[in-house]
Coordinates of C-alpha atoms in Angstrom, one line a residue:
Chain A
G250 CA 22.9 10.7 4.2
N251 CA 20.3 8.7 2.4
S252 CA 18.5 6.4 4.8
V253 CA 14.9 4.2 5.2
T254 CA 13.8 3.2 8.2
Q255 CA 10.9 0.6 8.0
M256 CA 8.4 -1.0 10.4
E257 CA 10.0 -3.9 12.0
G258 CA 8.6 -7.2 11.4
P259 CA 7.3 -9.8 11.6
V260 CA 3.9 -8.9 10.8
T261 CA 1.0 -11.6 11.2
L262 CA -2.4 -10.8 10.3
S263 CA -5.6 -12.8 9.6
E264 CA -7.1 -12.8 5.8
E265 CA -8.8 -9.9 5.1
A266 CA -7.5 -7.7 7.7
F267 CA -6.2 -4.1 7.1
L268 CA -2.2 -3.8 6.5
T269 CA -0.1 -1.0 7.4
I270 CA 3.5 -1.2 6.8
N271 CA 5.3 2.4 8.0
C272 CA 8.2 3.5 6.0
T273 CA 10.1 6.6 6.5
Y274 CA 12.9 7.8 4.8
T275 CA 16.2 10.8 5.2
A276 CA 17.5 11.9 1.7
T277 CA 19.0 14.8 0.1
G278 CA 17.0 16.5 -2.7
Y279 CA 13.8 14.9 -4.0
P280 CA 13.9 11.0 -4.1
S281 CA 11.8 8.8 -5.9
L282 CA 10.0 6.2 -3.7
F283 CA 9.4 2.5 -4.0
W284 CA 7.9 -0.4 -2.4
Y285 CA 9.7 -3.8 -3.5
V286 CA 7.9 -7.6 -2.7
Q287 CA 9.7 -10.6 -2.4
Y288 CA 7.5 -13.8 -2.7
P289 CA 9.2 -16.7 -0.9
G290 CA 12.1 -18.5 -3.2
E291 CA 11.4 -15.5 -6.0
G292 CA 13.5 -12.3 -6.7
L293 CA 12.7 -9.2 -5.3
Q294 CA 10.3 -7.5 -7.5
L295 CA 8.7 -4.2 -7.8
L296 CA 5.1 -3.4 -6.0
L297 CA 4.7 0.3 -6.5
K298 CA 6.5 3.5 -7.0
A299 CA 6.2 7.5 -6.9
T300 CA 8.2 10.0 -7.9
K301 CA 7.4 13.3 -6.4
A302 CA 5.4 14.6 -3.5
D303 CA 1.5 13.5 -3.5
D304 CA 1.9 11.0 -5.8
K305 CA 0.1 8.0 -5.1
G306 CA 1.7 4.5 -6.1
S307 CA -0.7 1.4 -6.4
N308 CA -0.7 -2.1 -7.6
K309 CA -2.5 -5.2 -6.7
G310 CA -4.6 -3.6 -4.1
F311 CA -1.8 -2.0 -2.6
E312 CA -1.2 1.8 -2.1
A313 CA 1.4 4.4 -0.8
T314 CA 1.7 8.0 -1.1
Y315 CA 4.5 10.4 -0.8
R316 CA 4.3 12.5 2.1
K317 CA 7.2 15.3 1.9
E318 CA 5.8 17.0 4.8
T319 CA 6.2 13.7 7.0
T320 CA 8.9 12.0 4.7
S321 CA 6.8 9.1 4.7
F322 CA 5.7 6.3 2.1
H323 CA 3.4 3.9 4.2
L324 CA 2.3 0.9 2.5
E325 CA -1.4 -0.2 2.9
K326 CA -3.8 -2.5 1.6
G327 CA -7.6 -2.7 2.6
S328 CA -7.9 -6.5 2.9
V329 CA -4.8 -8.9 2.4
Q330 CA -4.7 -12.2 1.2
V331 CA -2.9 -15.2 1.9
S332 CA -0.8 -14.9 -1.4
D333 CA 0.3 -11.5 0.2
S334 CA 2.6 -13.7 2.7
A335 CA 5.9 -12.0 1.4
V336 CA 9.0 -9.6 2.7
Y337 CA 8.3 -6.3 1.5
F338 CA 11.1 -3.6 1.0
C339 CA 10.9 0.1 1.4
A340 CA 13.2 2.1 -0.8
L341 CA 14.6 5.2 -2.2
T342 CA 16.7 6.4 -4.9
T343 CA 17.7 10.0 -5.4
Q344 CA 19.5 9.6 -8.9
G345 CA 18.1 10.1 -12.0
G346 CA 17.4 6.4 -12.7
S347 CA 16.0 4.0 -10.5
E348 CA 19.2 1.9 -10.4
K349 CA 21.2 2.6 -7.1
L350 CA 18.6 2.1 -4.6
V351 CA 18.9 2.5 -0.6
F352 CA 16.7 -0.1 0.9
G353 CA 14.7 -0.5 4.5
K354 CA 15.5 -3.8 6.5
G355 CA 12.5 -5.5 4.8
T356 CA 9.2 -6.7 6.8
K357 CA 8.1 -10.1 6.4
L358 CA 4.2 -10.4 6.4
T359 CA 2.2 -13.7 7.1
V360 CA -1.4 -13.8 6.3
N361 CA -3.3 -16.7 7.9
P362 CA -6.4 -18.3 6.5
Chain B
S230 CA 10.6 -7.7 -18.2
A231 CA 14.0 -9.7 -17.0
V232 CA 14.4 -12.9 -15.5
I233 CA 17.8 -13.3 -13.7
S234 CA 19.5 -16.6 -12.4
Q235 CA 21.4 -16.4 -9.3
K236 CA 23.4 -19.7 -8.1
P237 CA 24.1 -21.1 -5.7
S238 CA 20.9 -20.3 -3.9
R239 CA 22.7 -21.0 -0.4
D240 CA 25.8 -22.3 0.4
I241 CA 27.9 -23.3 4.0
C242 CA 31.2 -22.0 3.6
Q243 CA 34.7 -22.8 6.2
R244 CA 36.3 -19.6 7.3
G245 CA 39.2 -18.7 5.0
T246 CA 37.8 -20.1 1.9
S247 CA 36.1 -18.2 -1.2
L248 CA 32.9 -18.5 -2.7
T249 CA 31.9 -17.2 -6.4
I250 CA 28.2 -16.4 -7.0
Q251 CA 27.2 -16.3 -10.7
C252 CA 23.9 -14.2 -12.0
Q253 CA 22.9 -14.9 -15.4
V254 CA 20.1 -12.5 -17.1
D255 CA 18.0 -13.7 -19.7
S256 CA 18.0 -10.7 -21.9
Q257 CA 20.3 -7.6 -22.4
V258 CA 20.7 -5.0 -19.1
T259 CA 22.3 -1.7 -18.9
M260 CA 23.7 -2.1 -15.7
M261 CA 24.3 -4.7 -13.1
F262 CA 24.4 -4.4 -9.3
W263 CA 25.6 -6.5 -6.2
Y264 CA 23.9 -6.2 -3.0
R265 CA 24.2 -7.9 0.6
Q266 CA 22.0 -8.1 3.4
Q267 CA 23.3 -8.9 6.7
P268 CA 21.2 -10.4 9.5
G269 CA 18.9 -7.5 10.5
Q270 CA 20.1 -5.5 8.5
S271 CA 19.3 -3.2 5.2
L272 CA 20.0 -4.4 1.7
T273 CA 23.6 -2.8 0.8
L274 CA 24.9 -1.8 -2.2
I275 CA 28.2 -3.4 -2.8
A276 CA 29.2 -2.7 -6.2
T277 CA 28.1 -1.8 -9.8
A278 CA 29.5 -4.3 -12.1
N279 CA 30.8 -2.8 -15.6
Q280 CA 31.0 -4.9 -18.3
G281 CA 35.1 -5.5 -19.5
S282 CA 36.2 -3.5 -16.6
E283 CA 36.5 -2.8 -13.1
A284 CA 33.4 -2.8 -10.6
T285 CA 32.7 0.4 -9.3
Y286 CA 32.6 -0.2 -5.6
E287 CA 30.8 1.7 -2.7
S288 CA 32.1 3.0 0.1
G289 CA 33.4 0.3 2.9
F290 CA 33.7 -2.7 0.2
V291 CA 36.9 -3.3 -1.6
I292 CA 37.8 -5.2 -4.8
D293 CA 40.2 -7.3 -2.9
K294 CA 37.0 -8.8 -0.8
F295 CA 34.9 -8.7 -3.3
P296 CA 36.1 -9.5 -6.8
I297 CA 33.4 -8.5 -9.6
S298 CA 33.7 -9.8 -13.2
R299 CA 31.1 -8.7 -16.0
P300 CA 32.5 -10.4 -19.2
N301 CA 29.5 -9.5 -21.0
L302 CA 26.0 -7.6 -20.9
T303 CA 24.1 -10.5 -19.4
F304 CA 26.6 -12.3 -16.9
S305 CA 28.2 -11.1 -13.8
T306 CA 30.0 -12.9 -11.0
L307 CA 30.6 -11.9 -7.2
T308 CA 33.3 -13.7 -5.4
V309 CA 33.4 -13.7 -1.6
S310 CA 37.3 -14.1 -0.6
N311 CA 39.1 -15.1 2.7
M312 CA 35.5 -15.6 4.4
S313 CA 34.8 -15.0 7.9
P314 CA 31.5 -15.8 9.8
E315 CA 30.9 -11.9 9.3
D316 CA 30.5 -12.5 5.9
S317 CA 27.3 -14.8 6.4
S318 CA 24.5 -12.9 4.6
I319 CA 22.4 -13.0 1.8
Y320 CA 24.0 -11.9 -1.4
L321 CA 21.7 -10.8 -4.0
C322 CA 21.9 -9.0 -7.8
S323 CA 20.4 -7.1 -10.3
G324 CA 20.2 -5.6 -13.5
A325 CA 18.8 -2.6 -14.7
Y326 CA 17.4 -2.1 -18.3
Y327 CA 16.9 1.8 -18.5
E328 CA 14.6 2.7 -15.4
K329 CA 13.5 -0.7 -14.6
L330 CA 15.2 -3.1 -12.2
F331 CA 15.2 -6.8 -11.6
F332 CA 16.6 -8.8 -9.0
G333 CA 17.9 -12.4 -8.8
S334 CA 16.5 -15.0 -5.9
G335 CA 19.6 -14.2 -3.5
T336 CA 22.2 -16.5 -2.5
Q337 CA 22.2 -17.2 1.5
L338 CA 25.9 -17.6 2.8
S339 CA 26.7 -19.4 5.9
V340 CA 30.4 -19.2 7.1
L341 CA 31.4 -21.5 9.8

């Protein structure tokens, strides 16, 4: 079946540090891949996505590249800020739309000043 | 974009009781979903809430345990019935407008 394996947290970094959160997947067909973020007290929101191999999703300084050969979609940011503190979820869907998602467990990131 | 209001945000319940969680969307969505996240686990889809008809449940979830209603396009409820400590989880609703997905802020449920 379809599944997402995500780097275990929590992750604690200092401001301006480099961030990588690993995500690998198992899926039939050609999935679309997503990163969602949940800030404290708020709902999940889409951070970025990629729909085919070698696509790079980017938003708010975050990037992730769809790597079919390694079945990975690692999230990176060159310089994190305190405001990036949140829980990050990697997800995929194999259906035509993006409605039915398979999620990873989530990684809690804390950025200290 | 749509805003989804979910309540309660948290609750502590006694085993054997039931809790109903509500989700209200501020605009029309085509589909609504309910997810569960047990401690240390992934968000797992419980069911798709269908307007005016029975929800479509994923494998491992049944209507008797998780009855769902969706009387109109913008409102849905999930009831966790006859609760046990194993039901302690975060419950999350979401709404989809075509390919855009919006989430509520979740309900943290603890069952004693």
